[in-house]
Amino acid sequence: MPEDLLSPGAAAVFEPQSVSEWLRLLPFLGVLALLGYLAVRPFFPKKKQQKDSLINLKIQKENPKVVNEINIEDLCLTKAAYCRCWRSKTFPACDGSHNKHNELTGDNVGPLILKKKEV
């Protein structure tokens, strides 16, 4: 009997011969692949949020959410620009820092511009 298992044709017993046999094996192979993945997943390093993926690097970091409120009636100029890149040294007003940010990163952010309507 052990000689039969070692013969060259013995492996053919475990080989699927037709498409239908392969299709019947798919769920079993899928379960094996899932179990293998679940077994090795704890050994892979977890993805950490990278500092350069943060948008706001330094403005009001002590607050859970940065909110600035400006009344439209208080706009004394005919036009005001507000920062959307979070790099402005005069935040929330725009100081043009987005130009350097765009150049370094290939991004395309710009300011929010509020204009008074001409009457």
Short mmCIF file of N, CA and C in Angstrom, two decimals:
data_model
loop_
_atom_site.label_atom_id
_atom_site.label_comp_id
_atom_site.label_asym_id
_atom_site.label_seq_id
_atom_site.Cartn_x
_atom_site.Cartn_y
_atom_site.Cartn_z
N MET A 1 0.81 -1.20 0.00
CA MET A 1 0.00 0.00 0.00
C MET A 1 0.86 1.27 0.00
N PRO A 2 1.89 1.43 0.88
CA PRO A 2 2.71 2.63 0.83
C PRO A 2 3.38 2.81 -0.51
N GLU A 3 3.68 1.73 -1.22
CA GLU A 3 4.32 1.88 -2.53
C GLU A 3 3.37 2.57 -3.51
N ASP A 4 2.05 2.32 -3.36
CA ASP A 4 1.07 2.94 -4.25
C ASP A 4 1.06 4.46 -4.09
N LEU A 5 1.22 4.93 -2.86
CA LEU A 5 1.20 6.37 -2.61
C LEU A 5 2.43 7.06 -3.17
N LEU A 6 3.52 6.32 -3.28
CA LEU A 6 4.75 6.92 -3.77
C LEU A 6 4.91 6.80 -5.28
N SER A 7 4.01 6.11 -5.92
CA SER A 7 4.11 5.94 -7.37
C SER A 7 3.81 7.26 -8.08
N PRO A 8 4.35 7.47 -9.28
CA PRO A 8 4.18 8.72 -10.01
C PRO A 8 2.72 9.07 -10.28
N GLY A 9 1.84 8.11 -10.43
CA GLY A 9 0.44 8.39 -10.73
C GLY A 9 -0.39 8.69 -9.49
N ALA A 10 0.19 8.58 -8.30
CA ALA A 10 -0.58 8.77 -7.06
C ALA A 10 -1.06 10.21 -6.91
N ALA A 11 -0.29 11.18 -7.36
CA ALA A 11 -0.68 12.59 -7.23
C ALA A 11 -1.89 12.90 -8.10
N ALA A 12 -2.09 12.15 -9.16
CA ALA A 12 -3.22 12.38 -10.05
C ALA A 12 -4.54 12.15 -9.35
N VAL A 13 -4.56 11.41 -8.27
CA VAL A 13 -5.79 11.17 -7.52
C VAL A 13 -6.32 12.49 -6.95
N PHE A 14 -5.43 13.41 -6.59
CA PHE A 14 -5.83 14.67 -5.97
C PHE A 14 -5.99 15.81 -6.98
N GLU A 15 -5.68 15.60 -8.24
CA GLU A 15 -5.79 16.65 -9.25
C GLU A 15 -7.19 16.69 -9.83
N PRO A 16 -7.83 17.84 -9.80
CA PRO A 16 -9.13 17.96 -10.46
C PRO A 16 -8.95 17.80 -11.97
N GLN A 17 -9.86 17.10 -12.60
CA GLN A 17 -9.74 16.80 -14.02
C GLN A 17 -10.62 17.69 -14.89
N SER A 18 -11.74 18.15 -14.37
CA SER A 18 -12.66 18.92 -15.21
C SER A 18 -12.94 20.28 -14.57
N VAL A 19 -13.59 21.12 -15.35
CA VAL A 19 -13.95 22.45 -14.87
C VAL A 19 -14.91 22.35 -13.69
N SER A 20 -15.84 21.43 -13.75
CA SER A 20 -16.80 21.30 -12.65
C SER A 20 -16.11 20.88 -11.36
N GLU A 21 -15.06 20.07 -11.45
CA GLU A 21 -14.31 19.69 -10.24
C GLU A 21 -13.58 20.91 -9.67
N TRP A 22 -13.03 21.74 -10.56
CA TRP A 22 -12.37 22.96 -10.09
C TRP A 22 -13.38 23.89 -9.42
N LEU A 23 -14.57 24.00 -10.01
CA LEU A 23 -15.60 24.86 -9.43
C LEU A 23 -16.04 24.37 -8.06
N ARG A 24 -16.07 23.06 -7.87
CA ARG A 24 -16.43 22.52 -6.56
C ARG A 24 -15.32 22.78 -5.54
N LEU A 25 -14.08 22.91 -6.00
CA LEU A 25 -12.97 23.17 -5.09
C LEU A 25 -12.85 24.65 -4.70
N LEU A 26 -13.43 25.56 -5.49
CA LEU A 26 -13.28 26.99 -5.25
C LEU A 26 -13.69 27.43 -3.84
N PRO A 27 -14.85 27.04 -3.31
CA PRO A 27 -15.19 27.47 -1.95
C PRO A 27 -14.16 26.99 -0.92
N PHE A 28 -13.70 25.77 -1.06
CA PHE A 28 -12.70 25.22 -0.14
C PHE A 28 -11.39 26.01 -0.23
N LEU A 29 -10.95 26.29 -1.45
CA LEU A 29 -9.72 27.06 -1.63
C LEU A 29 -9.88 28.50 -1.12
N GLY A 30 -11.07 29.06 -1.30
CA GLY A 30 -11.35 30.40 -0.78
C GLY A 30 -11.27 30.45 0.73
N VAL A 31 -11.84 29.44 1.39
CA VAL A 31 -11.79 29.37 2.85
C VAL A 31 -10.34 29.22 3.31
N LEU A 32 -9.57 28.38 2.61
CA LEU A 32 -8.16 28.22 2.97
C LEU A 32 -7.39 29.53 2.82
N ALA A 33 -7.65 30.26 1.74
CA ALA A 33 -6.97 31.54 1.53
C ALA A 33 -7.35 32.54 2.62
N LEU A 34 -8.63 32.59 2.98
CA LEU A 34 -9.09 33.50 4.03
C LEU A 34 -8.44 33.15 5.37
N LEU A 35 -8.41 31.88 5.71
CA LEU A 35 -7.78 31.46 6.97
C LEU A 35 -6.29 31.79 6.98
N GLY A 36 -5.63 31.59 5.85
CA GLY A 36 -4.21 31.94 5.75
C GLY A 36 -3.99 33.43 5.95
N TYR A 37 -4.83 34.24 5.32
CA TYR A 37 -4.72 35.69 5.47
C TYR A 37 -4.95 36.11 6.92
N LEU A 38 -6.01 35.56 7.53
CA LEU A 38 -6.30 35.91 8.92
C LEU A 38 -5.20 35.46 9.87
N ALA A 39 -4.51 34.39 9.52
CA ALA A 39 -3.43 33.88 10.37
C ALA A 39 -2.20 34.78 10.31
N VAL A 40 -1.90 35.37 9.15
CA VAL A 40 -0.68 36.17 9.02
C VAL A 40 -0.92 37.67 9.19
N ARG A 41 -2.16 38.12 9.14
CA ARG A 41 -2.47 39.55 9.24
C ARG A 41 -1.92 40.21 10.52
N PRO A 42 -1.99 39.57 11.68
CA PRO A 42 -1.45 40.23 12.88
C PRO A 42 0.05 40.53 12.80
N PHE A 43 0.77 39.87 11.92
CA PHE A 43 2.21 40.07 11.83
C PHE A 43 2.59 41.22 10.89
N PHE A 44 1.63 41.72 10.11
CA PHE A 44 1.90 42.85 9.23
C PHE A 44 1.83 44.14 10.04
N PRO A 45 2.67 45.13 9.74
CA PRO A 45 2.60 46.39 10.49
C PRO A 45 1.30 47.12 10.17
N LYS A 46 0.74 47.74 11.19
CA LYS A 46 -0.50 48.49 11.00
C LYS A 46 -0.18 49.82 10.34
N LYS A 47 -1.10 50.28 9.50
CA LYS A 47 -0.91 51.58 8.85
C LYS A 47 -1.11 52.66 9.89
N LYS A 48 -0.18 53.59 9.93
CA LYS A 48 -0.29 54.72 10.83
C LYS A 48 -0.52 55.97 10.00
N GLN A 49 -1.24 56.92 10.60
CA GLN A 49 -1.46 58.17 9.89
C GLN A 49 -0.14 58.92 9.83
N GLN A 50 0.26 59.25 8.63
CA GLN A 50 1.53 59.95 8.46
C GLN A 50 1.32 61.44 8.70
N LYS A 51 2.33 62.07 9.26
CA LYS A 51 2.22 63.49 9.58
C LYS A 51 1.97 64.32 8.33
N ASP A 52 2.57 63.95 7.20
CA ASP A 52 2.36 64.74 6.00
C ASP A 52 0.99 64.51 5.38
N SER A 53 0.20 63.57 5.91
CA SER A 53 -1.16 63.41 5.42
C SER A 53 -2.12 64.34 6.17
N LEU A 54 -1.65 64.93 7.27
CA LEU A 54 -2.46 65.90 7.99
C LEU A 54 -2.50 67.20 7.19
N ILE A 55 -3.63 67.85 7.23
CA ILE A 55 -3.77 69.12 6.52
C ILE A 55 -3.38 70.27 7.43
N ASN A 56 -3.98 70.30 8.61
CA ASN A 56 -3.68 71.35 9.59
C ASN A 56 -2.51 70.89 10.44
N LEU A 57 -1.36 71.51 10.27
CA LEU A 57 -0.17 71.10 11.00
C LEU A 57 0.04 71.85 12.31
N LYS A 58 -0.51 73.09 12.44
CA LYS A 58 -0.18 73.84 13.65
C LYS A 58 -1.24 74.82 14.14
N ILE A 59 -2.31 75.04 13.43
CA ILE A 59 -3.27 76.07 13.81
C ILE A 59 -4.31 75.51 14.78
N GLN A 60 -4.38 76.09 15.97
CA GLN A 60 -5.36 75.75 17.01
C GLN A 60 -5.45 74.24 17.24
N LYS A 61 -4.32 73.59 17.40
CA LYS A 61 -4.30 72.13 17.58
C LYS A 61 -4.92 71.70 18.91
N GLU A 62 -5.04 72.63 19.86
CA GLU A 62 -5.63 72.28 21.15
C GLU A 62 -7.15 72.12 21.06
N ASN A 63 -7.76 72.60 19.98
CA ASN A 63 -9.20 72.48 19.79
C ASN A 63 -9.54 71.23 18.99
N PRO A 64 -10.65 70.56 19.31
CA PRO A 64 -11.03 69.38 18.54
C PRO A 64 -11.45 69.72 17.11
N LYS A 65 -11.97 70.94 16.91
CA LYS A 65 -12.37 71.38 15.57
C LYS A 65 -12.10 72.88 15.47
N VAL A 66 -11.51 73.30 14.38
CA VAL A 66 -11.22 74.72 14.18
C VAL A 66 -12.38 75.34 13.42
N VAL A 67 -13.01 76.34 14.05
CA VAL A 67 -14.13 77.04 13.42
C VAL A 67 -13.88 78.53 13.57
N ASN A 68 -13.95 79.25 12.47
CA ASN A 68 -13.83 80.71 12.50
C ASN A 68 -15.10 81.29 11.91
N GLU A 69 -15.67 82.25 12.62
CA GLU A 69 -16.90 82.87 12.15
C GLU A 69 -16.62 84.34 11.87
N ILE A 70 -17.01 84.78 10.69
CA ILE A 70 -16.80 86.18 10.30
C ILE A 70 -18.12 86.67 9.72
N ASN A 71 -18.63 87.76 10.28
CA ASN A 71 -19.88 88.32 9.78
C ASN A 71 -19.62 89.07 8.48
N ILE A 72 -20.45 88.83 7.51
CA ILE A 72 -20.29 89.47 6.21
C ILE A 72 -20.42 90.98 6.34
N GLU A 73 -21.28 91.42 7.26
CA GLU A 73 -21.47 92.86 7.46
C GLU A 73 -20.18 93.52 7.95
N ASP A 74 -19.31 92.75 8.59
CA ASP A 74 -18.07 93.30 9.14
C ASP A 74 -16.96 93.46 8.10
N LEU A 75 -17.18 92.99 6.89
CA LEU A 75 -16.15 93.14 5.85
C LEU A 75 -16.02 94.62 5.51
N CYS A 76 -14.87 95.18 5.84
CA CYS A 76 -14.69 96.60 5.56
C CYS A 76 -14.08 96.83 4.18
N LEU A 77 -13.41 95.83 3.66
CA LEU A 77 -12.83 95.93 2.32
C LEU A 77 -13.85 95.45 1.29
N THR A 78 -13.62 95.77 0.04
CA THR A 78 -14.52 95.27 -1.00
C THR A 78 -14.25 93.80 -1.31
N LYS A 79 -13.06 93.33 -0.90
CA LYS A 79 -12.70 91.94 -1.17
C LYS A 79 -11.86 91.42 0.00
N ALA A 80 -12.13 90.17 0.43
CA ALA A 80 -11.34 89.55 1.50
C ALA A 80 -11.02 88.12 1.09
N ALA A 81 -9.79 87.69 1.36
CA ALA A 81 -9.36 86.33 1.02
C ALA A 81 -9.10 85.54 2.30
N TYR A 82 -9.67 84.34 2.37
CA TYR A 82 -9.51 83.48 3.54
C TYR A 82 -8.79 82.19 3.16
N CYS A 83 -7.91 81.77 4.05
CA CYS A 83 -7.04 80.62 3.81
C CYS A 83 -7.82 79.31 3.77
N ARG A 84 -7.48 78.45 2.81
CA ARG A 84 -8.02 77.09 2.76
C ARG A 84 -6.92 76.05 2.77
N CYS A 85 -5.66 76.48 2.80
CA CYS A 85 -4.55 75.51 2.77
C CYS A 85 -3.98 75.25 4.16
N TRP A 86 -4.40 76.00 5.16
CA TRP A 86 -3.95 75.87 6.55
C TRP A 86 -2.48 76.22 6.73
N ARG A 87 -1.86 76.90 5.80
CA ARG A 87 -0.44 77.23 5.92
C ARG A 87 -0.23 78.72 6.22
N SER A 88 -1.31 79.50 6.21
CA SER A 88 -1.21 80.95 6.38
C SER A 88 -0.72 81.32 7.78
N LYS A 89 0.19 82.28 7.83
CA LYS A 89 0.68 82.77 9.13
C LYS A 89 -0.31 83.76 9.73
N THR A 90 -1.28 84.23 8.93
CA THR A 90 -2.30 85.16 9.40
C THR A 90 -3.67 84.50 9.41
N PHE A 91 -3.72 83.19 9.62
CA PHE A 91 -4.97 82.42 9.57
C PHE A 91 -6.02 83.08 10.46
N PRO A 92 -7.25 83.23 10.04
CA PRO A 92 -7.90 82.67 8.86
C PRO A 92 -7.72 83.48 7.58
N ALA A 93 -7.07 84.64 7.68
CA ALA A 93 -6.84 85.42 6.46
C ALA A 93 -5.74 84.77 5.63
N CYS A 94 -5.86 84.87 4.33
CA CYS A 94 -4.86 84.28 3.43
C CYS A 94 -3.67 85.22 3.30
N ASP A 95 -2.47 84.64 3.36
CA ASP A 95 -1.26 85.43 3.14
C ASP A 95 -0.49 84.95 1.91
N GLY A 96 -1.10 84.08 1.12
CA GLY A 96 -0.45 83.59 -0.10
C GLY A 96 0.41 82.36 0.11
N SER A 97 0.39 81.77 1.31
CA SER A 97 1.21 80.59 1.60
C SER A 97 0.84 79.40 0.71
N HIS A 98 -0.37 79.40 0.18
CA HIS A 98 -0.79 78.29 -0.67
C HIS A 98 0.07 78.19 -1.94
N ASN A 99 0.64 79.31 -2.37
CA ASN A 99 1.49 79.28 -3.57
C ASN A 99 2.69 78.37 -3.37
N LYS A 100 3.37 78.52 -2.23
CA LYS A 100 4.53 77.67 -1.92
C LYS A 100 4.08 76.23 -1.70
N HIS A 101 2.96 76.06 -0.98
CA HIS A 101 2.42 74.71 -0.75
C HIS A 101 2.12 74.01 -2.08
N ASN A 102 1.46 74.72 -2.99
CA ASN A 102 1.13 74.14 -4.30
C ASN A 102 2.38 73.78 -5.09
N GLU A 103 3.39 74.63 -5.01
CA GLU A 103 4.64 74.38 -5.73
C GLU A 103 5.34 73.13 -5.19
N LEU A 104 5.36 72.98 -3.86
CA LEU A 104 6.04 71.84 -3.24
C LEU A 104 5.30 70.52 -3.43
N THR A 105 3.96 70.57 -3.38
CA THR A 105 3.18 69.33 -3.37
C THR A 105 2.49 69.01 -4.68
N GLY A 106 2.37 69.98 -5.58
CA GLY A 106 1.61 69.75 -6.80
C GLY A 106 0.12 69.90 -6.56
N ASP A 107 -0.25 70.41 -5.39
CA ASP A 107 -1.66 70.63 -5.06
C ASP A 107 -2.17 71.86 -5.81
N ASN A 108 -3.46 72.14 -5.70
CA ASN A 108 -4.01 73.29 -6.42
C ASN A 108 -4.94 74.12 -5.54
N VAL A 109 -4.68 74.18 -4.23
CA VAL A 109 -5.56 74.94 -3.35
C VAL A 109 -5.36 76.43 -3.54
N GLY A 110 -6.39 77.16 -3.23
CA GLY A 110 -6.35 78.61 -3.29
C GLY A 110 -7.25 79.17 -2.20
N PRO A 111 -7.30 80.48 -2.07
CA PRO A 111 -8.09 81.08 -1.00
C PRO A 111 -9.58 81.10 -1.32
N LEU A 112 -10.37 81.29 -0.28
CA LEU A 112 -11.78 81.59 -0.43
C LEU A 112 -11.87 83.11 -0.49
N ILE A 113 -12.41 83.62 -1.58
CA ILE A 113 -12.47 85.07 -1.76
C ILE A 113 -13.91 85.53 -1.61
N LEU A 114 -14.12 86.48 -0.70
CA LEU A 114 -15.44 87.07 -0.51
C LEU A 114 -15.39 88.49 -1.05
N LYS A 115 -16.37 88.83 -1.90
CA LYS A 115 -16.42 90.18 -2.48
C LYS A 115 -17.76 90.81 -2.15
N LYS A 116 -17.72 92.10 -1.88
CA LYS A 116 -18.97 92.83 -1.71
C LYS A 116 -19.53 93.12 -3.09
N LYS A 117 -20.83 93.01 -3.18
CA LYS A 117 -21.49 93.27 -4.44
C LYS A 117 -21.51 94.78 -4.71
N GLU A 118 -21.19 95.13 -5.92
CA GLU A 118 -21.23 96.55 -6.31
C GLU A 118 -22.69 96.97 -6.37
N VAL A 119 -23.03 98.07 -5.71
CA VAL A 119 -24.41 98.54 -5.70
C VAL A 119 -24.60 99.76 -6.55
#
